[in-house]
Coordinates of C-alpha atoms and ligand atoms in Angstrom, one line a residue:
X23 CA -94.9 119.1 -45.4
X24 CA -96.0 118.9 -42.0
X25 CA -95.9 122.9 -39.8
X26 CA -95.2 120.2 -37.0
X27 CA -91.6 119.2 -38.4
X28 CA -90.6 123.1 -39.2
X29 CA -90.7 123.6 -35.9
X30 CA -88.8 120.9 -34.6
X31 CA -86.4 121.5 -36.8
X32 CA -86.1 125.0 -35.7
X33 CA -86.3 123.9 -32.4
X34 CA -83.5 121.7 -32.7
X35 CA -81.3 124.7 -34.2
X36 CA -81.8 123.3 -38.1
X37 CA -81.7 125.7 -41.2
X38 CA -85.2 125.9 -42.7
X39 CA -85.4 125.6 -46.2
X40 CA -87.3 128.3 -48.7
X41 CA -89.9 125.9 -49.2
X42 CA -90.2 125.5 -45.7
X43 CA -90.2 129.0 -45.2
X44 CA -92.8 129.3 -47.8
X45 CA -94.9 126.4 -46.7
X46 CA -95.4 128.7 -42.5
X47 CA -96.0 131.7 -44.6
X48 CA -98.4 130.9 -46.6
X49 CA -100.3 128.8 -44.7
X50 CA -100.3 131.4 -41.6
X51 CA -101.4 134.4 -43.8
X52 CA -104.3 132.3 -45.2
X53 CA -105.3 130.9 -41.8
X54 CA -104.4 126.7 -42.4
X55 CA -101.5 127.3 -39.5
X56 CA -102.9 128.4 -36.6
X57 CA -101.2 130.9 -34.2
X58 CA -100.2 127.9 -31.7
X59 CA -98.1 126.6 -33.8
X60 CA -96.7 130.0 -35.8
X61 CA -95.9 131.4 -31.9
X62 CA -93.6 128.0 -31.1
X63 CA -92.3 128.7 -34.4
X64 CA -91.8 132.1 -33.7
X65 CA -90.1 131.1 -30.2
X66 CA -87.8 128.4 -31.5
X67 CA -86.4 131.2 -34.3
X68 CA -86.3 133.8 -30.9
X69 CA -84.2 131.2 -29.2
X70 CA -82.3 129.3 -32.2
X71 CA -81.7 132.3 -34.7
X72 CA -82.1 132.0 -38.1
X73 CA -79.0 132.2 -41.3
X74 CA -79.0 135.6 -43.2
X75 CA -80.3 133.5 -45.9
X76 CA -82.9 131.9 -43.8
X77 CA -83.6 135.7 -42.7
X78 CA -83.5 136.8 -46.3
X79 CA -86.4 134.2 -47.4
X80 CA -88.7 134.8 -45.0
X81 CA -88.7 138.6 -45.5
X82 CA -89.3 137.9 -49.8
X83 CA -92.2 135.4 -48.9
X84 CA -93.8 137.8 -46.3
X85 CA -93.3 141.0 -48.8
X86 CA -94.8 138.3 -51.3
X87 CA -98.1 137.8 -48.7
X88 CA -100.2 140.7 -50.2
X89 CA -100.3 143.5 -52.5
X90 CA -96.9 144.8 -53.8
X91 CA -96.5 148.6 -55.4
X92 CA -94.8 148.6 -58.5
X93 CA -92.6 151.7 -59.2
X94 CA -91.1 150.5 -62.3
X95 CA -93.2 153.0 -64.3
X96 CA -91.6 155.8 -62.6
X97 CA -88.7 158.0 -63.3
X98 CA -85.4 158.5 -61.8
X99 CA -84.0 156.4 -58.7
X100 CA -86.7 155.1 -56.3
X101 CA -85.5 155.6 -52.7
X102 CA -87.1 154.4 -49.3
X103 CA -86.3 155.8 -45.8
X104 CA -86.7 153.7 -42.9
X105 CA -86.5 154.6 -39.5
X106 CA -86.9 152.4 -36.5
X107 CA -88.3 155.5 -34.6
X108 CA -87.9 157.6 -32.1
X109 CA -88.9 160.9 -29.9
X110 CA -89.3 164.1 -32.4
X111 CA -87.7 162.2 -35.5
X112 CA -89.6 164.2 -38.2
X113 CA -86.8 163.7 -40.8
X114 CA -89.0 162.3 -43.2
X115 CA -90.2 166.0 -43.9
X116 CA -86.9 167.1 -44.4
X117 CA -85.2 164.5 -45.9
X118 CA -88.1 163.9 -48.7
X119 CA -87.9 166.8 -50.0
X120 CA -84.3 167.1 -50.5
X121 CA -83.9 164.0 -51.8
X122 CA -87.0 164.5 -54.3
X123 CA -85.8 168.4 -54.9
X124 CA -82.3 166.3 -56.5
X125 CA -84.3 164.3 -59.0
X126 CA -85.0 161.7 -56.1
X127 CA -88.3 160.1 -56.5
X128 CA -89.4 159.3 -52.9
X129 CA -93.0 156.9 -53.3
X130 CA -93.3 156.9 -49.3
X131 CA -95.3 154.8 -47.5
X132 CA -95.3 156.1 -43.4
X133 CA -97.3 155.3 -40.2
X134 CA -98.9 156.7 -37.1
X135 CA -97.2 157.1 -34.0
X136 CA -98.5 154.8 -30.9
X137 CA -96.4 154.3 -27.6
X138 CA -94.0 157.0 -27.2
X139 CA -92.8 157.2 -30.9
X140 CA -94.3 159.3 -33.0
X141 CA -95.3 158.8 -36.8
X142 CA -95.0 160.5 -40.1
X143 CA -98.8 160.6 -41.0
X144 CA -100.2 162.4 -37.7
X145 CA -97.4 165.1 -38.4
X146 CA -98.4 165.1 -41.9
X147 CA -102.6 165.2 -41.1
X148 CA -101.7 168.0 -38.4
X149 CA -101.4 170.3 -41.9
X150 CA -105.0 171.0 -42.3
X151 CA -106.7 169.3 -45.4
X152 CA -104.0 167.2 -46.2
X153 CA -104.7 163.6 -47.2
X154 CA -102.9 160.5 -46.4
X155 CA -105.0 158.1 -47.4
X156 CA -104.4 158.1 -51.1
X157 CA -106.1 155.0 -54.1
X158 CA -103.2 153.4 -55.7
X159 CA -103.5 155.7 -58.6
X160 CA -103.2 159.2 -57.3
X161 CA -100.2 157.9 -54.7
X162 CA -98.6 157.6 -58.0
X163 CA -99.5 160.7 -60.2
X164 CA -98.8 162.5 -57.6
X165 CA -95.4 161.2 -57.0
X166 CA -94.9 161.8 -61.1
X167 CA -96.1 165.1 -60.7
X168 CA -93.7 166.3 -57.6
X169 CA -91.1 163.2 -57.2
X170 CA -92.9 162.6 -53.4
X171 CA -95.9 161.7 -52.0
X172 CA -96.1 160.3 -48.3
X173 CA -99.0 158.3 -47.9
X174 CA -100.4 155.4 -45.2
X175 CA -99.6 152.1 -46.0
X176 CA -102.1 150.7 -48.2
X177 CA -104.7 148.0 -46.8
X178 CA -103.6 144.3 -48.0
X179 CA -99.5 145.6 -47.8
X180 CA -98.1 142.8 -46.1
X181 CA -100.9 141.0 -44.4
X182 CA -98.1 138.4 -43.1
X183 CA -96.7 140.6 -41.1
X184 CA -99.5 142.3 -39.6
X185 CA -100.5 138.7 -38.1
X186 CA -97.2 138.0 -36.9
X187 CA -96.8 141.6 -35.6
X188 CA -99.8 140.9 -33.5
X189 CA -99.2 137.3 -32.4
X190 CA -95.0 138.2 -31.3
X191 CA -96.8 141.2 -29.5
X192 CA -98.4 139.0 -27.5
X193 CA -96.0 135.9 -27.0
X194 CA -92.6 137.6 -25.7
X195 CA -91.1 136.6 -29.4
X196 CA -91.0 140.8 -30.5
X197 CA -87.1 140.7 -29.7
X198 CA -85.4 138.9 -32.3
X199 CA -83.1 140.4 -34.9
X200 CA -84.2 137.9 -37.2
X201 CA -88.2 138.5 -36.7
X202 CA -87.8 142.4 -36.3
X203 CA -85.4 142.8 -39.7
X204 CA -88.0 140.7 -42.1
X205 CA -91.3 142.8 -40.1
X206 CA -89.3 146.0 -41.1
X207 CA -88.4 144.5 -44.3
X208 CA -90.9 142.9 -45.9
X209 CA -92.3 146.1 -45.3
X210 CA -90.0 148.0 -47.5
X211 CA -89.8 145.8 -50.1
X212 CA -93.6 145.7 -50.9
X213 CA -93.3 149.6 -51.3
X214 CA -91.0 148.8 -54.6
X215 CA -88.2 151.5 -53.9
X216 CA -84.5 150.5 -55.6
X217 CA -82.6 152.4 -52.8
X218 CA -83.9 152.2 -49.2
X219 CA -81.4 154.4 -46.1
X220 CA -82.6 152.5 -42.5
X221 CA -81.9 154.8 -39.7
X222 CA -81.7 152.5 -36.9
X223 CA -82.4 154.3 -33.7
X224 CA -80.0 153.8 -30.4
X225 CA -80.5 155.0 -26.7
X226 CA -82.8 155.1 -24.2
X227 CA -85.7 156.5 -26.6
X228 CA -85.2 153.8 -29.1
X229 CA -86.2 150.4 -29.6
X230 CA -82.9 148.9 -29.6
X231 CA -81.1 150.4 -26.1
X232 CA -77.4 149.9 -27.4
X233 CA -75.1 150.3 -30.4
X234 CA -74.4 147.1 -30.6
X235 CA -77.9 145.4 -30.7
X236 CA -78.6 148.6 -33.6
X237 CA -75.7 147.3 -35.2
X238 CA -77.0 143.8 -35.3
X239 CA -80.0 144.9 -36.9
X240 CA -78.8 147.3 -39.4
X241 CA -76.6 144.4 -41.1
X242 CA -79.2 142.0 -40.8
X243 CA -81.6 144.7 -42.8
X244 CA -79.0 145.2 -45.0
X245 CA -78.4 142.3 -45.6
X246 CA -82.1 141.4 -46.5
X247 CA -82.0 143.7 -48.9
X248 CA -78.8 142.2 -50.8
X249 CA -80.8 139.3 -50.8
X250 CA -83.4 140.5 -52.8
X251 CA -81.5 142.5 -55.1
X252 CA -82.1 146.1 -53.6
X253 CA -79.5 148.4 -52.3
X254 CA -79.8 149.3 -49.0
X255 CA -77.2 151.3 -45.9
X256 CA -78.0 152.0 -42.9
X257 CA -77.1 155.2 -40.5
X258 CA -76.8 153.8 -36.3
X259 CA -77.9 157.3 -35.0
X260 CA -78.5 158.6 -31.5
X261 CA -82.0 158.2 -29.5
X262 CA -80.5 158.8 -26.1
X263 CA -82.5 162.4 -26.7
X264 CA -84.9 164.0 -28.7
X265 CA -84.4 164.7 -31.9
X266 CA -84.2 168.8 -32.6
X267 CA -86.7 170.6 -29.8
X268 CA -89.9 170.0 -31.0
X269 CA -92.1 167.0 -29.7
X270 CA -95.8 166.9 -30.9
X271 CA -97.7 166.5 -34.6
X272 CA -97.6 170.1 -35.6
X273 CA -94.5 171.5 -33.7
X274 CA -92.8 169.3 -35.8
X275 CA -94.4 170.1 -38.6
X276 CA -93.1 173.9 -37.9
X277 CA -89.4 172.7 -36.8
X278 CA -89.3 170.7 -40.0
X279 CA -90.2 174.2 -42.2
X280 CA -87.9 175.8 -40.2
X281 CA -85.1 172.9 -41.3
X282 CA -85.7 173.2 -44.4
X283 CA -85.2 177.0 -44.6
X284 CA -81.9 176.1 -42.7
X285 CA -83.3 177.8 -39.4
X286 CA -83.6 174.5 -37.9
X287 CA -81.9 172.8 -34.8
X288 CA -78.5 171.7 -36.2
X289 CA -79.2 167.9 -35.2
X290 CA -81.9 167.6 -37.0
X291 CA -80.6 169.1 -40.3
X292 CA -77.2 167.6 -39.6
X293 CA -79.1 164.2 -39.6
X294 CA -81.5 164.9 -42.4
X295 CA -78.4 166.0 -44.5
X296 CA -76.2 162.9 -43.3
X297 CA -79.6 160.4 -44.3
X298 CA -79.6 162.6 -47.9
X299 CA -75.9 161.9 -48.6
X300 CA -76.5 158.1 -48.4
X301 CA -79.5 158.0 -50.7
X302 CA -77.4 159.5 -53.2
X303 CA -74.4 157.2 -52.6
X304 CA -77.2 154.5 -52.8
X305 CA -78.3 156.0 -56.0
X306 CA -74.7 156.5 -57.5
X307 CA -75.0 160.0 -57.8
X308 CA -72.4 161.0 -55.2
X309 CA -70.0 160.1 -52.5
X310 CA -70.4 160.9 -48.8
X311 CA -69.1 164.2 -49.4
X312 CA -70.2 165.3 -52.3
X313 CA -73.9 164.2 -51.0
X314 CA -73.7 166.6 -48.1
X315 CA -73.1 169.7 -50.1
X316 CA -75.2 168.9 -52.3
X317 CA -78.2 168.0 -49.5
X318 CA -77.4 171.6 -47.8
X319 CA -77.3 173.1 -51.1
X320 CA -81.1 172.1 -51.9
X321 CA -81.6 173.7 -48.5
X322 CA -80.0 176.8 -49.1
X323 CA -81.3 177.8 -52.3
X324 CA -84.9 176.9 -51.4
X325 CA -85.5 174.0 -53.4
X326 CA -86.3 172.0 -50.6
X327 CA -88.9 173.9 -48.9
X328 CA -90.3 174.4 -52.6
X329 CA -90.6 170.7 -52.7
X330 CA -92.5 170.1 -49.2
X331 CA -95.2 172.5 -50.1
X332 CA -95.4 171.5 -53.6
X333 CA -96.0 167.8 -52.1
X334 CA -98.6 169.0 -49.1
X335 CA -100.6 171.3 -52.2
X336 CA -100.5 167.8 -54.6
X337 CA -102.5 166.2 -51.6
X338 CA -104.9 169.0 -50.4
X339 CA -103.1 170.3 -47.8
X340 CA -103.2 174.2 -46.7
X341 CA -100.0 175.3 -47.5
X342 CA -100.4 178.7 -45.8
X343 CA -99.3 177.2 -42.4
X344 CA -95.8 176.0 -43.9
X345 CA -95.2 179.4 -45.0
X346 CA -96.3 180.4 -40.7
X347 CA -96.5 177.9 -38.6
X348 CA -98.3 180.6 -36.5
X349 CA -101.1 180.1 -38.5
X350 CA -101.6 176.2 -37.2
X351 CA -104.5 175.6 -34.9
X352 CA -103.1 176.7 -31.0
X353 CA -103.4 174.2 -28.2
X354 CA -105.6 175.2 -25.3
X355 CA -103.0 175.7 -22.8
X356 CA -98.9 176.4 -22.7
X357 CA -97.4 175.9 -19.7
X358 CA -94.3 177.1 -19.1
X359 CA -91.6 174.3 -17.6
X360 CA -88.6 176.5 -15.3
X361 CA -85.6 174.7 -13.5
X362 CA -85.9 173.9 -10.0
X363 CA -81.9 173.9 -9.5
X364 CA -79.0 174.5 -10.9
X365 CA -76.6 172.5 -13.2
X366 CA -75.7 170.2 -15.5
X367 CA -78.5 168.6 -17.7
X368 CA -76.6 165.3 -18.0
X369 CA -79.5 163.1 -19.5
X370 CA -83.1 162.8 -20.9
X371 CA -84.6 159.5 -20.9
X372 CA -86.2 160.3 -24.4
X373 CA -88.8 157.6 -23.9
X374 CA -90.6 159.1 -21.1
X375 CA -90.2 162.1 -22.6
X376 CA -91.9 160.5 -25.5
X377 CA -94.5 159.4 -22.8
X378 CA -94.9 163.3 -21.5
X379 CA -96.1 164.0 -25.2
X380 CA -98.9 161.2 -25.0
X381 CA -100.1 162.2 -21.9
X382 CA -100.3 166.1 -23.2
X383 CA -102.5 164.5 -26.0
X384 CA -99.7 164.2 -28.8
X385 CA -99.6 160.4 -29.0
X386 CA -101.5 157.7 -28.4
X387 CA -101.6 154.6 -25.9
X388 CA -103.1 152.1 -28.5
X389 CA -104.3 152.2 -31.9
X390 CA -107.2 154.1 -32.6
X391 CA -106.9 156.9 -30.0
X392 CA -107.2 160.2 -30.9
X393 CA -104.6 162.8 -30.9
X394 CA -104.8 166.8 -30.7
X395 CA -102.3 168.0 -33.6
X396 CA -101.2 170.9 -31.4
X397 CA -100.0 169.3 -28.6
X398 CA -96.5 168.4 -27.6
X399 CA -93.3 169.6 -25.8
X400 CA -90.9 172.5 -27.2
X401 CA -87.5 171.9 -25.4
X402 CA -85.8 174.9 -24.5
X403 CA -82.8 172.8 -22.8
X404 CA -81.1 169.1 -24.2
X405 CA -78.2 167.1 -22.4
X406 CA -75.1 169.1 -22.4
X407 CA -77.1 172.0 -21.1
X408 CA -76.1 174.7 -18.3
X409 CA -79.0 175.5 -16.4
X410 CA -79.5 178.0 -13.9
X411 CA -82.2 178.1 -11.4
X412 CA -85.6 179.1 -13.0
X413 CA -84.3 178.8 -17.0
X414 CA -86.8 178.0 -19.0
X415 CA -86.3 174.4 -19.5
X416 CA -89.4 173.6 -21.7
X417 CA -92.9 174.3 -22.7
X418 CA -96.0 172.0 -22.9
X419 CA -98.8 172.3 -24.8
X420 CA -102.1 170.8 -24.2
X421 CA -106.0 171.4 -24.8
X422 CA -106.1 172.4 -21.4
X423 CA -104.2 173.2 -17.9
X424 CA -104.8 170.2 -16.0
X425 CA -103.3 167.8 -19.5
X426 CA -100.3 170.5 -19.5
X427 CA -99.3 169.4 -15.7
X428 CA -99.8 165.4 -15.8
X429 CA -97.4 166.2 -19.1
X430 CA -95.2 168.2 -16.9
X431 CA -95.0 165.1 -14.4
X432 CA -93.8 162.9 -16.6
X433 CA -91.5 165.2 -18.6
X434 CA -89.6 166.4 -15.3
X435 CA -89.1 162.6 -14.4
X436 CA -86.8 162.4 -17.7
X437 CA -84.7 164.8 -16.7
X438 CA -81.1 164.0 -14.9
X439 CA -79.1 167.1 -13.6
X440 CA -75.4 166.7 -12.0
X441 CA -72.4 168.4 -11.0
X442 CA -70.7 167.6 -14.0
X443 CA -70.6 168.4 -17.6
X444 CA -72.0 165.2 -19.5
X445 CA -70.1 163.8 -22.7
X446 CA -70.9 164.5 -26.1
X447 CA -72.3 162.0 -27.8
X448 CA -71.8 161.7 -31.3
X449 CA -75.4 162.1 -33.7
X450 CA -74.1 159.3 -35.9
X451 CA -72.6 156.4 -34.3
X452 CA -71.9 153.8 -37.4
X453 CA -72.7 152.7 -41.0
X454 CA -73.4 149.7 -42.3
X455 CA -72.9 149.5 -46.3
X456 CA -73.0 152.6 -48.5
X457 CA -69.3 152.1 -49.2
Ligands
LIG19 N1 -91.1 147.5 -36.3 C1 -91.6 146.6 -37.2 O1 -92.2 147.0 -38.2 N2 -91.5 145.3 -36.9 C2 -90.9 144.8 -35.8 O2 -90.8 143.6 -35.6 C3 -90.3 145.8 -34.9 C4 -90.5 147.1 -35.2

């Protein structure tokens, strides 16, 4: 088999066998296909497409590439969460716990926040002591122990990917439903869950910009998953704002306590108890319906909450701050944000509000970067809004002054204000599967 005939092939708009498929894995992971040929390759499935079963095969040969975690030795259902992320998404902290406080057992495998996304494991490592970066071994005791444990993803998970990741980065080939549903995945398969629930981001914070091209991507990853024998649904929910108010690692942290002690922003427990309902559909233990009672149930009685600091204790974190968020490291400086004028606030383009929080310190511009844990935006005003003229319309925190007003900048050139009031956009705009 020749790397030079897969690509013409795909070139010339053919279906690529398994072996095939196989063969460019393989040989790209252990370096006998160099990156010339796997970014034509990657191009020609860009322009050409690929079959879901051409899709399906190359996501089980890259989750094949490296180490796999195997949760067969675990009890209960196994569920996944997925979400192609967003601007203050930190439904991972809610949505864990309730699922793992209803017999859910959530093995979670998350990552760190770069651009103007942010990612579970900062939030997670803005709790003070907690670990992340967990062997094998105690990932899983302590997931026996609580039913969830959120961890980094582990060294060799994937290696395929994180070549391919690098080289589409760098050769225009990133947008492809295709390449972006096997990266995400692959992914998700290695981690070993039975049930995985993809929240697939839309709007102007997201990676995909419309409904449609979310749609697309959803039923490809669905799809994937049918194809390797897992069950999989996936929510198309809005990006086209923040998610709740809080922006930054440990202002989410606080906002997700508050959620789970059914104080929180009703988006983001709305959300977190829509995403709960359809890992239990997944599982078979409820319908839609049933799922959401039973979701605001665990919030209600406590469970949930019990479940979060149970999990941050199991991996040394200081649970005192959960209990008072007050009690988290301050930032340096707040400044406050007022309104300039009065009106509608008709839009937020969530992706440079996303790029305020970087430049306050929250996020990072490439990997590596540092991050300050207490810094981030607290929105005291989202689309659909009223505001008169010096509201409070948000509050920036940052180690010092001068980071709060270059954060400021930015976060002011997100906002839209007009004469009229904006239309409501729905928080969940489609399902794919979960019948
Ligand atoms: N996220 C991934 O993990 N892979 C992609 O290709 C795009 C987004």
């Amino acid at each position: 088999m020749r790397m030079y005939d897969i690509i013409a092939k795909k070139r010339d708009g053919g279906e690529l066998s398994r072996e095939e498929i196989r063969f460019f894995v393989q040989g790209y992971t252990a370096g006998d296909v160099p990156d010339y040929q796997a970014s034509a390759l990657a191009m020609a499935i860009c322009l050409r497409g690929m079959t879901p079963r051409e899709t399906g095969d190359l996501t089980l040969e890259m989750a094949a590439s490296g180490d796999t975690v195997d949760l067969s030795t675990l009890e209960g259902v196994t569920v996944d969460k997925h979400s192609t992320g967003g601007v203050g998404d930190k439904t991972t902290l809610v949505l864990g716990p309730i699922a793992a406080s209803l017999g859910l057992t959530m093995a979670k495998m998350s990552g760190r926040g770069l651009g103007h996304t942010g990612g579970t494991i900062d939030k997670l490592e803005s709790i003070p002591g907690l670990r992340t970066e967990l062997s094998r071994e105690e990932f899983l005791r302590i997931v026996k122990q609580v039913g969830l444990c959120v961890a980094g993803q582990s060294g060799n998970l994937v290696p395929a990917d994180k070549k391919l990741y690098a080289l589409r980065d760098v050769t225009a080939t990133v947008e492809s439903v295709p390449l972006i549903a096997s990266s995400i995945m692959s992914k998700k398969l290695a981690a070993g869950a039975q049930c995985i629930l993809l929240d697939v981001k839309t709007g102007s914070g997201a990676f995909m910009k419309t409904a449609e091209q979310s749609r697309e991507l959803a039923q490809a990853m669905v799809d994937i998953a049918a194809h390797a024998g897992r069950k999989a649904a996936a929510l198309i929910t809005d990006m086209d704002r923040p998610l709740g108010n809080a922006v930054g690692n440990s202002l989410e942290v606080a906002e997700a306590c508050a959620a789970l002690q059914g104080r929180g922003p009703a988006d983001l427990t709305d959300l977190c108890v829509e995403l709960a309902a359809g890992l239990l559909v997944l599982a078979g233990r409820a319908g839609w319906e049933e799922g959401r009672a039973l979701a605001r149930g665990q919030i209600q009685n406590g469970q949930a909450f019990q479940k979060l600091k149970e999990m941050a204790a199991a991996q040394g974190g200081d649970v005192s701050v959960l209990e008072d968020p007050s009690c988290f490291p301050a930032a340096g400086a707040r400044l406050p944000v007022l309104a300039g004028e009065e009106g509608w606030l008709t839009a937020m383009d969530t992706a440079l509000c996303g790029a305020a929080s970087v430049e306050l310190g929250a996020g990072r511009e490439k990997k590596g970067d540092a991050i300050d844990s207490a810094a981030g935006i607290l929105l005291h005003k989202k689309p659909g809004d009223y505001v008169h003229k010096g509201d409070l319309l948000a509050e920036m925190f940052a180690a010092s002054p001068a980071l709060c007003r270059r954060g400021e900048e930015v976060f002011r050139a997100a906002l839209r204000f007009g004469p009229e009031q904006p239309e409501k956009r729905p928080l969940v705009l489609g399902r794919v599967g979960g019948a």
